[in-house]
Amino acid sequence: MMRDEWDSQMVISDGLEDYLYERIIDAYKMGMSVIELSRVICRRADHVHDLLRRAGRIRTIEKRGSRSAFSLDPMLAKEFGTISYSFAKWCAGWKFDAGTAARAIRLPNDVTGPDQYVAALRRDFPEYYCKRHDMPQSQLAPLFIEDEHPSVEINWDEEHNCYLARVIEYPEIEESGRSLTMAFKRMTDSYRIKQIDEAITLYQNALETNVKVAAPCSC
């Protein structure tokens, strides 16, 4: 490969991050939740939430005068604390009114049509849901799980005067960079794009086969 061709490919690969963000937005528009997306790409839910908020897909939460506008089951509050994601943001991601959602989760018989709230809870917090309803966890496996932390190899390429980073389990995922950090970041973005694409396919198949998932929100 000629040097100018190599440089051209490296310039094109700079758009990987933008394409990753586009695929995250696509997946959210199809109905995947913020927490599901965070599992797929192994990033904090706050990171995914803020990306979607900046893209205009999630509304900005209004500041409340009181922090006790709604109460949660302590077990559920702990789940949110563990992932450093607020209940208010979770509701915004699902296009829920926080007060109504809190009542529907706590007292479903007091709210009309609680199914959408419960379905969202089942998807994002399956372990909590099983404990709360005395169900075996095997009965409600999450639709999306975190990746298995694949192995990475980074080498200096003398011929092209750059670093090459690849995922050992997926040798087709290989990216270059003038610095070790840049090569690793590009490879990571490529891997996350692959994960998002596979998750979108899985979600579409689940809908087609009538697996019980919450209806996609109008994002």
PDB file of C-alpha atoms in Angstrom:
ATOM      1  CA  MET A   1       0.000   0.000   0.000  1.00  0.00           C
ATOM      2  CA  MET A   2       1.365   3.446  -0.955  1.00  0.00           C
ATOM      3  CA  ARG A   3       1.992   5.956   1.836  1.00  0.00           C
ATOM      4  CA  ASP A   4      -0.609   8.453   0.543  1.00  0.00           C
ATOM      5  CA  GLU A   5      -3.221   5.663   0.381  1.00  0.00           C
ATOM      6  CA  TRP A   6      -2.394   4.686   3.963  1.00  0.00           C
ATOM      7  CA  ASP A   7      -2.682   8.292   5.163  1.00  0.00           C
ATOM      8  CA  SER A   8      -6.033   8.602   3.387  1.00  0.00           C
ATOM      9  CA  GLN A   9      -7.363   5.540   5.193  1.00  0.00           C
ATOM     10  CA  MET A  10      -6.186   6.931   8.517  1.00  0.00           C
ATOM     11  CA  VAL A  11      -8.028  10.205   7.896  1.00  0.00           C
ATOM     12  CA  ILE A  12     -11.209   8.284   7.075  1.00  0.00           C
ATOM     13  CA  SER A  13     -10.883   6.222  10.249  1.00  0.00           C
ATOM     14  CA  ASP A  14     -10.981   9.448  12.278  1.00  0.00           C
ATOM     15  CA  GLY A  15     -14.742   9.336  11.701  1.00  0.00           C
ATOM     16  CA  LEU A  16     -15.101   6.105  13.670  1.00  0.00           C
ATOM     17  CA  GLU A  17     -16.168   7.896  16.840  1.00  0.00           C
ATOM     18  CA  ASP A  18     -18.830   9.881  14.984  1.00  0.00           C
ATOM     19  CA  TYR A  19     -20.131   6.701  13.378  1.00  0.00           C
ATOM     20  CA  LEU A  20     -20.210   4.968  16.764  1.00  0.00           C
ATOM     21  CA  TYR A  21     -22.335   7.811  18.132  1.00  0.00           C
ATOM     22  CA  GLU A  22     -24.647   7.547  15.126  1.00  0.00           C
ATOM     23  CA  ARG A  23     -25.140   3.828  15.747  1.00  0.00           C
ATOM     24  CA  ILE A  24     -25.862   4.444  19.432  1.00  0.00           C
ATOM     25  CA  ILE A  25     -28.538   6.949  18.425  1.00  0.00           C
ATOM     26  CA  ASP A  26     -29.924   4.497  15.845  1.00  0.00           C
ATOM     27  CA  ALA A  27     -30.163   1.759  18.479  1.00  0.00           C
ATOM     28  CA  TYR A  28     -31.919   4.091  20.913  1.00  0.00           C
ATOM     29  CA  LYS A  29     -34.400   5.182  18.254  1.00  0.00           C
ATOM     30  CA  MET A  30     -35.185   1.511  17.602  1.00  0.00           C
ATOM     31  CA  GLY A  31     -36.094   1.012  21.257  1.00  0.00           C
ATOM     32  CA  MET A  32     -32.958  -0.008  23.144  1.00  0.00           C
ATOM     33  CA  SER A  33     -32.649   1.658  26.529  1.00  0.00           C
ATOM     34  CA  VAL A  34     -29.817   3.780  27.887  1.00  0.00           C
ATOM     35  CA  ILE A  35     -28.817   1.065  30.352  1.00  0.00           C
ATOM     36  CA  GLU A  36     -28.911  -1.640  27.680  1.00  0.00           C
ATOM     37  CA  LEU A  37     -26.676   0.471  25.458  1.00  0.00           C
ATOM     38  CA  SER A  38     -24.287   1.091  28.334  1.00  0.00           C
ATOM     39  CA  ARG A  39     -23.992  -2.675  28.830  1.00  0.00           C
ATOM     40  CA  VAL A  40     -23.307  -3.273  25.157  1.00  0.00           C
ATOM     41  CA  ILE A  41     -20.485  -0.736  24.838  1.00  0.00           C
ATOM     42  CA  CYS A  42     -19.230  -1.030  28.436  1.00  0.00           C
ATOM     43  CA  ARG A  43     -19.621   2.659  29.218  1.00  0.00           C
ATOM     44  CA  ARG A  44     -21.398   4.321  32.107  1.00  0.00           C
ATOM     45  CA  ALA A  45     -25.101   4.911  31.638  1.00  0.00           C
ATOM     46  CA  ASP A  46     -24.482   8.606  32.337  1.00  0.00           C
ATOM     47  CA  HIS A  47     -22.130   8.742  29.341  1.00  0.00           C
ATOM     48  CA  VAL A  48     -24.725   7.244  26.993  1.00  0.00           C
ATOM     49  CA  HIS A  49     -27.476   9.408  28.482  1.00  0.00           C
ATOM     50  CA  ASP A  50     -25.507  12.630  27.992  1.00  0.00           C
ATOM     51  CA  LEU A  51     -24.633  11.690  24.419  1.00  0.00           C
ATOM     52  CA  LEU A  52     -28.311  11.159  23.605  1.00  0.00           C
ATOM     53  CA  ARG A  53     -29.298  14.334  25.435  1.00  0.00           C
ATOM     54  CA  ARG A  54     -26.808  16.390  23.424  1.00  0.00           C
ATOM     55  CA  ALA A  55     -28.196  14.788  20.267  1.00  0.00           C
ATOM     56  CA  GLY A  56     -31.660  16.014  21.256  1.00  0.00           C
ATOM     57  CA  ARG A  57     -33.038  12.513  21.837  1.00  0.00           C
ATOM     58  CA  ILE A  58     -33.485  12.839  25.606  1.00  0.00           C
ATOM     59  CA  ARG A  59     -34.929  15.922  27.240  1.00  0.00           C
ATOM     60  CA  THR A  60     -32.958  17.907  29.779  1.00  0.00           C
ATOM     61  CA  ILE A  61     -34.235  17.245  33.286  1.00  0.00           C
ATOM     62  CA  GLU A  62     -35.655  20.258  35.067  1.00  0.00           C
ATOM     63  CA  LYS A  63     -34.175  20.949  38.477  1.00  0.00           C
ATOM     64  CA  ARG A  64     -36.635  20.258  41.262  1.00  0.00           C
ATOM     65  CA  GLY A  65     -36.959  22.309  44.372  1.00  0.00           C
ATOM     66  CA  SER A  66     -37.220  19.191  46.496  1.00  0.00           C
ATOM     67  CA  ARG A  67     -35.142  16.043  46.181  1.00  0.00           C
ATOM     68  CA  SER A  68     -37.934  13.959  47.724  1.00  0.00           C
ATOM     69  CA  ALA A  69     -40.437  14.273  44.889  1.00  0.00           C
ATOM     70  CA  PHE A  70     -40.724  10.482  44.769  1.00  0.00           C
ATOM     71  CA  SER A  71     -39.551   7.535  46.826  1.00  0.00           C
ATOM     72  CA  LEU A  72     -38.147   4.216  45.663  1.00  0.00           C
ATOM     73  CA  ASP A  73     -37.819   0.771  47.095  1.00  0.00           C
ATOM     74  CA  PRO A  74     -34.415   0.805  48.882  1.00  0.00           C
ATOM     75  CA  MET A  75     -33.303  -2.212  46.846  1.00  0.00           C
ATOM     76  CA  LEU A  76     -34.037  -0.387  43.601  1.00  0.00           C
ATOM     77  CA  ALA A  77     -32.422   2.820  44.840  1.00  0.00           C
ATOM     78  CA  LYS A  78     -29.300   0.774  45.538  1.00  0.00           C
ATOM     79  CA  GLU A  79     -29.356  -0.584  41.974  1.00  0.00           C
ATOM     80  CA  PHE A  80     -29.343   2.956  40.602  1.00  0.00           C
ATOM     81  CA  GLY A  81     -26.582   3.932  43.005  1.00  0.00           C
ATOM     82  CA  THR A  82     -24.442   0.995  41.923  1.00  0.00           C
ATOM     83  CA  ILE A  83     -24.384   2.200  38.316  1.00  0.00           C
ATOM     84  CA  SER A  84     -24.255   5.907  39.288  1.00  0.00           C
ATOM     85  CA  TYR A  85     -27.405   6.681  37.333  1.00  0.00           C
ATOM     86  CA  SER A  86     -30.354   8.590  38.728  1.00  0.00           C
ATOM     87  CA  PHE A  87     -33.968   7.482  38.661  1.00  0.00           C
ATOM     88  CA  ALA A  88     -34.904  10.835  37.116  1.00  0.00           C
ATOM     89  CA  LYS A  89     -32.505  10.263  34.218  1.00  0.00           C
ATOM     90  CA  TRP A  90     -33.750   6.704  33.802  1.00  0.00           C
ATOM     91  CA  CYS A  91     -37.288   8.037  33.451  1.00  0.00           C
ATOM     92  CA  ALA A  92     -36.160  10.696  30.979  1.00  0.00           C
ATOM     93  CA  GLY A  93     -34.465   8.011  28.893  1.00  0.00           C
ATOM     94  CA  TRP A  94     -37.688   6.012  28.766  1.00  0.00           C
ATOM     95  CA  LYS A  95     -39.836   9.148  28.235  1.00  0.00           C
ATOM     96  CA  PHE A  96     -41.594   8.501  31.558  1.00  0.00           C
ATOM     97  CA  ASP A  97     -42.963  10.981  34.042  1.00  0.00           C
ATOM     98  CA  ALA A  98     -40.835  10.280  37.119  1.00  0.00           C
ATOM     99  CA  GLY A  99     -43.645  10.621  39.645  1.00  0.00           C
ATOM    100  CA  THR A 100     -45.983   8.316  37.743  1.00  0.00           C
ATOM    101  CA  ALA A 101     -43.210   5.789  37.115  1.00  0.00           C
ATOM    102  CA  ALA A 102     -42.246   5.709  40.795  1.00  0.00           C
ATOM    103  CA  ARG A 103     -45.853   5.030  41.809  1.00  0.00           C
ATOM    104  CA  ALA A 104     -46.310   2.410  39.082  1.00  0.00           C
ATOM    105  CA  ILE A 105     -43.224   0.521  40.218  1.00  0.00           C
ATOM    106  CA  ARG A 106     -44.060   0.792  43.908  1.00  0.00           C
ATOM    107  CA  LEU A 107     -47.852   0.493  43.729  1.00  0.00           C
ATOM    108  CA  PRO A 108     -48.825  -0.813  40.270  1.00  0.00           C
ATOM    109  CA  ASN A 109     -52.493  -1.176  41.221  1.00  0.00           C
ATOM    110  CA  ASP A 110     -52.720   2.573  41.852  1.00  0.00           C
ATOM    111  CA  VAL A 111     -51.645   3.542  38.326  1.00  0.00           C
ATOM    112  CA  THR A 112     -53.450   3.037  35.036  1.00  0.00           C
ATOM    113  CA  GLY A 113     -51.474   0.912  32.581  1.00  0.00           C
ATOM    114  CA  PRO A 114     -48.378   0.126  34.674  1.00  0.00           C
ATOM    115  CA  ASP A 115     -47.113  -2.458  32.178  1.00  0.00           C
ATOM    116  CA  GLN A 116     -44.732  -0.125  30.339  1.00  0.00           C
ATOM    117  CA  TYR A 117     -42.972   0.852  33.557  1.00  0.00           C
ATOM    118  CA  VAL A 118     -42.687  -2.717  34.798  1.00  0.00           C
ATOM    119  CA  ALA A 119     -41.454  -3.921  31.401  1.00  0.00           C
ATOM    120  CA  ALA A 120     -38.734  -1.257  31.401  1.00  0.00           C
ATOM    121  CA  LEU A 121     -37.715  -2.295  34.904  1.00  0.00           C
ATOM    122  CA  ARG A 122     -37.560  -5.951  33.861  1.00  0.00           C
ATOM    123  CA  ARG A 123     -35.249  -5.104  30.984  1.00  0.00           C
ATOM    124  CA  ASP A 124     -32.875  -2.762  32.769  1.00  0.00           C
ATOM    125  CA  PHE A 125     -32.783  -4.445  36.188  1.00  0.00           C
ATOM    126  CA  PRO A 126     -33.640  -8.125  35.682  1.00  0.00           C
ATOM    127  CA  GLU A 127     -31.808  -9.288  38.811  1.00  0.00           C
ATOM    128  CA  TYR A 128     -33.666  -6.794  40.995  1.00  0.00           C
ATOM    129  CA  TYR A 129     -36.967  -7.726  39.377  1.00  0.00           C
ATOM    130  CA  CYS A 130     -36.388 -11.415  40.061  1.00  0.00           C
ATOM    131  CA  LYS A 131     -35.489 -10.787  43.699  1.00  0.00           C
ATOM    132  CA  ARG A 132     -38.491  -8.510  44.164  1.00  0.00           C
ATOM    133  CA  HIS A 133     -40.879 -11.111  42.755  1.00  0.00           C
ATOM    134  CA  ASP A 134     -39.173 -14.260  44.088  1.00  0.00           C
ATOM    135  CA  MET A 135     -38.317 -15.486  40.600  1.00  0.00           C
ATOM    136  CA  PRO A 136     -35.231 -17.537  39.691  1.00  0.00           C
ATOM    137  CA  GLN A 137     -32.775 -15.320  37.812  1.00  0.00           C
ATOM    138  CA  SER A 138     -32.544 -17.892  35.035  1.00  0.00           C
ATOM    139  CA  GLN A 139     -36.179 -17.123  34.245  1.00  0.00           C
ATOM    140  CA  LEU A 140     -35.426 -13.531  33.270  1.00  0.00           C
ATOM    141  CA  ALA A 141     -32.016 -13.257  31.649  1.00  0.00           C
ATOM    142  CA  PRO A 142     -31.124  -9.777  30.342  1.00  0.00           C
ATOM    143  CA  LEU A 143     -31.541  -9.311  26.607  1.00  0.00           C
ATOM    144  CA  PHE A 144     -28.106  -7.686  26.417  1.00  0.00           C
ATOM    145  CA  ILE A 145     -25.073  -8.506  28.542  1.00  0.00           C
ATOM    146  CA  GLU A 146     -21.685  -6.900  28.929  1.00  0.00           C
ATOM    147  CA  ASP A 147     -18.942  -8.152  26.637  1.00  0.00           C
ATOM    148  CA  GLU A 148     -16.416 -10.734  27.757  1.00  0.00           C
ATOM    149  CA  HIS A 149     -13.463  -8.318  27.757  1.00  0.00           C
ATOM    150  CA  PRO A 150     -11.640  -9.581  24.668  1.00  0.00           C
ATOM    151  CA  SER A 151      -7.865  -9.573  24.394  1.00  0.00           C
ATOM    152  CA  VAL A 152      -6.041  -6.794  22.568  1.00  0.00           C
ATOM    153  CA  GLU A 153      -2.742  -6.754  20.710  1.00  0.00           C
ATOM    154  CA  ILE A 154      -0.884  -3.552  19.799  1.00  0.00           C
ATOM    155  CA  ASN A 155       2.308  -3.564  17.737  1.00  0.00           C
ATOM    156  CA  TRP A 156       4.478  -0.976  16.055  1.00  0.00           C
ATOM    157  CA  ASP A 157       4.429  -1.327  12.265  1.00  0.00           C
ATOM    158  CA  GLU A 158       7.798  -0.303  10.840  1.00  0.00           C
ATOM    159  CA  GLU A 159       6.596  -0.303   7.239  1.00  0.00           C
ATOM    160  CA  HIS A 160       3.801   2.199   7.820  1.00  0.00           C
ATOM    161  CA  ASN A 161       5.374   4.013  10.768  1.00  0.00           C
ATOM    162  CA  CYS A 162       2.358   3.656  13.046  1.00  0.00           C
ATOM    163  CA  TYR A 163       0.820   1.447  15.711  1.00  0.00           C
ATOM    164  CA  LEU A 164      -1.600  -1.322  14.765  1.00  0.00           C
ATOM    165  CA  ALA A 165      -4.171  -2.412  17.340  1.00  0.00           C
ATOM    166  CA  ARG A 166      -6.429  -5.411  16.913  1.00  0.00           C
ATOM    167  CA  VAL A 167      -8.862  -7.545  18.876  1.00  0.00           C
ATOM    168  CA  ILE A 168      -7.380 -11.029  19.037  1.00  0.00           C
ATOM    169  CA  GLU A 169     -10.758 -12.782  19.083  1.00  0.00           C
ATOM    170  CA  TYR A 170     -11.877 -10.689  16.080  1.00  0.00           C
ATOM    171  CA  PRO A 171      -8.813 -10.224  13.840  1.00  0.00           C
ATOM    172  CA  GLU A 172     -10.903  -8.311  11.313  1.00  0.00           C
ATOM    173  CA  ILE A 173     -11.041  -5.468  13.843  1.00  0.00           C
ATOM    174  CA  GLU A 174      -7.712  -3.726  13.343  1.00  0.00           C
ATOM    175  CA  GLU A 175      -7.042   0.008  13.481  1.00  0.00           C
ATOM    176  CA  SER A 176      -3.966   2.191  13.148  1.00  0.00           C
ATOM    177  CA  GLY A 177      -2.682   5.272  14.927  1.00  0.00           C
ATOM    178  CA  ARG A 178       0.376   7.477  15.097  1.00  0.00           C
ATOM    179  CA  SER A 179       0.334   6.976  18.852  1.00  0.00           C
ATOM    180  CA  LEU A 180      -0.421   3.902  20.907  1.00  0.00           C
ATOM    181  CA  THR A 181      -3.349   5.728  22.520  1.00  0.00           C
ATOM    182  CA  MET A 182      -4.889   6.690  19.180  1.00  0.00           C
ATOM    183  CA  ALA A 183      -4.562   3.175  17.763  1.00  0.00           C
ATOM    184  CA  PHE A 184      -6.197   1.726  20.865  1.00  0.00           C
ATOM    185  CA  LYS A 185      -9.047   4.254  20.778  1.00  0.00           C
ATOM    186  CA  ARG A 186      -9.801   3.609  17.111  1.00  0.00           C
ATOM    187  CA  MET A 187      -9.770  -0.125  17.696  1.00  0.00           C
ATOM    188  CA  THR A 188     -12.078   0.311  20.700  1.00  0.00           C
ATOM    189  CA  ASP A 189     -14.511   2.386  18.644  1.00  0.00           C
ATOM    190  CA  SER A 190     -14.519  -0.262  15.892  1.00  0.00           C
ATOM    191  CA  TYR A 191     -15.190  -2.979  18.431  1.00  0.00           C
ATOM    192  CA  ARG A 192     -18.037  -1.017  20.002  1.00  0.00           C
ATOM    193  CA  ILE A 193     -19.573  -0.425  16.575  1.00  0.00           C
ATOM    194  CA  LYS A 194     -19.527  -4.183  16.046  1.00  0.00           C
ATOM    195  CA  GLN A 195     -21.175  -4.702  19.440  1.00  0.00           C
ATOM    196  CA  ILE A 196     -23.883  -2.139  18.684  1.00  0.00           C
ATOM    197  CA  ASP A 197     -24.607  -3.666  15.273  1.00  0.00           C
ATOM    198  CA  GLU A 198     -24.978  -7.120  16.827  1.00  0.00           C
ATOM    199  CA  ALA A 199     -27.196  -5.737  19.598  1.00  0.00           C
ATOM    200  CA  ILE A 200     -29.476  -4.044  17.059  1.00  0.00           C
ATOM    201  CA  THR A 201     -29.845  -7.342  15.197  1.00  0.00           C
ATOM    202  CA  LEU A 202     -30.583  -9.160  18.458  1.00  0.00           C
ATOM    203  CA  TYR A 203     -33.187  -6.572  19.437  1.00  0.00           C
ATOM    204  CA  GLN A 204     -34.893  -6.754  16.039  1.00  0.00           C
ATOM    205  CA  ASN A 205     -34.976 -10.551  16.225  1.00  0.00           C
ATOM    206  CA  ALA A 206     -36.463 -10.365  19.720  1.00  0.00           C
ATOM    207  CA  LEU A 207     -39.260  -8.133  18.461  1.00  0.00           C
ATOM    208  CA  GLU A 208     -39.934 -10.396  15.494  1.00  0.00           C
ATOM    209  CA  THR A 209     -40.079 -13.529  17.633  1.00  0.00           C
ATOM    210  CA  ASN A 210     -42.366 -11.851  20.181  1.00  0.00           C
ATOM    211  CA  VAL A 211     -39.898 -11.995  23.053  1.00  0.00           C
ATOM    212  CA  LYS A 212     -41.409  -9.907  25.836  1.00  0.00           C
ATOM    213  CA  VAL A 213     -39.684  -6.542  25.642  1.00  0.00           C
ATOM    214  CA  ALA A 214     -40.995  -3.093  26.392  1.00  0.00           C
ATOM    215  CA  ALA A 215     -42.404  -1.302  23.385  1.00  0.00           C
ATOM    216  CA  PRO A 216     -39.883   1.090  21.812  1.00  0.00           C
ATOM    217  CA  CYS A 217     -40.368   4.653  22.938  1.00  0.00           C
ATOM    218  CA  SER A 218     -41.034   7.320  20.320  1.00  0.00           C
ATOM    219  CA  CYS A 219     -37.540   8.793  20.360  1.00  0.00           C
TER     220      CYS A 219
END
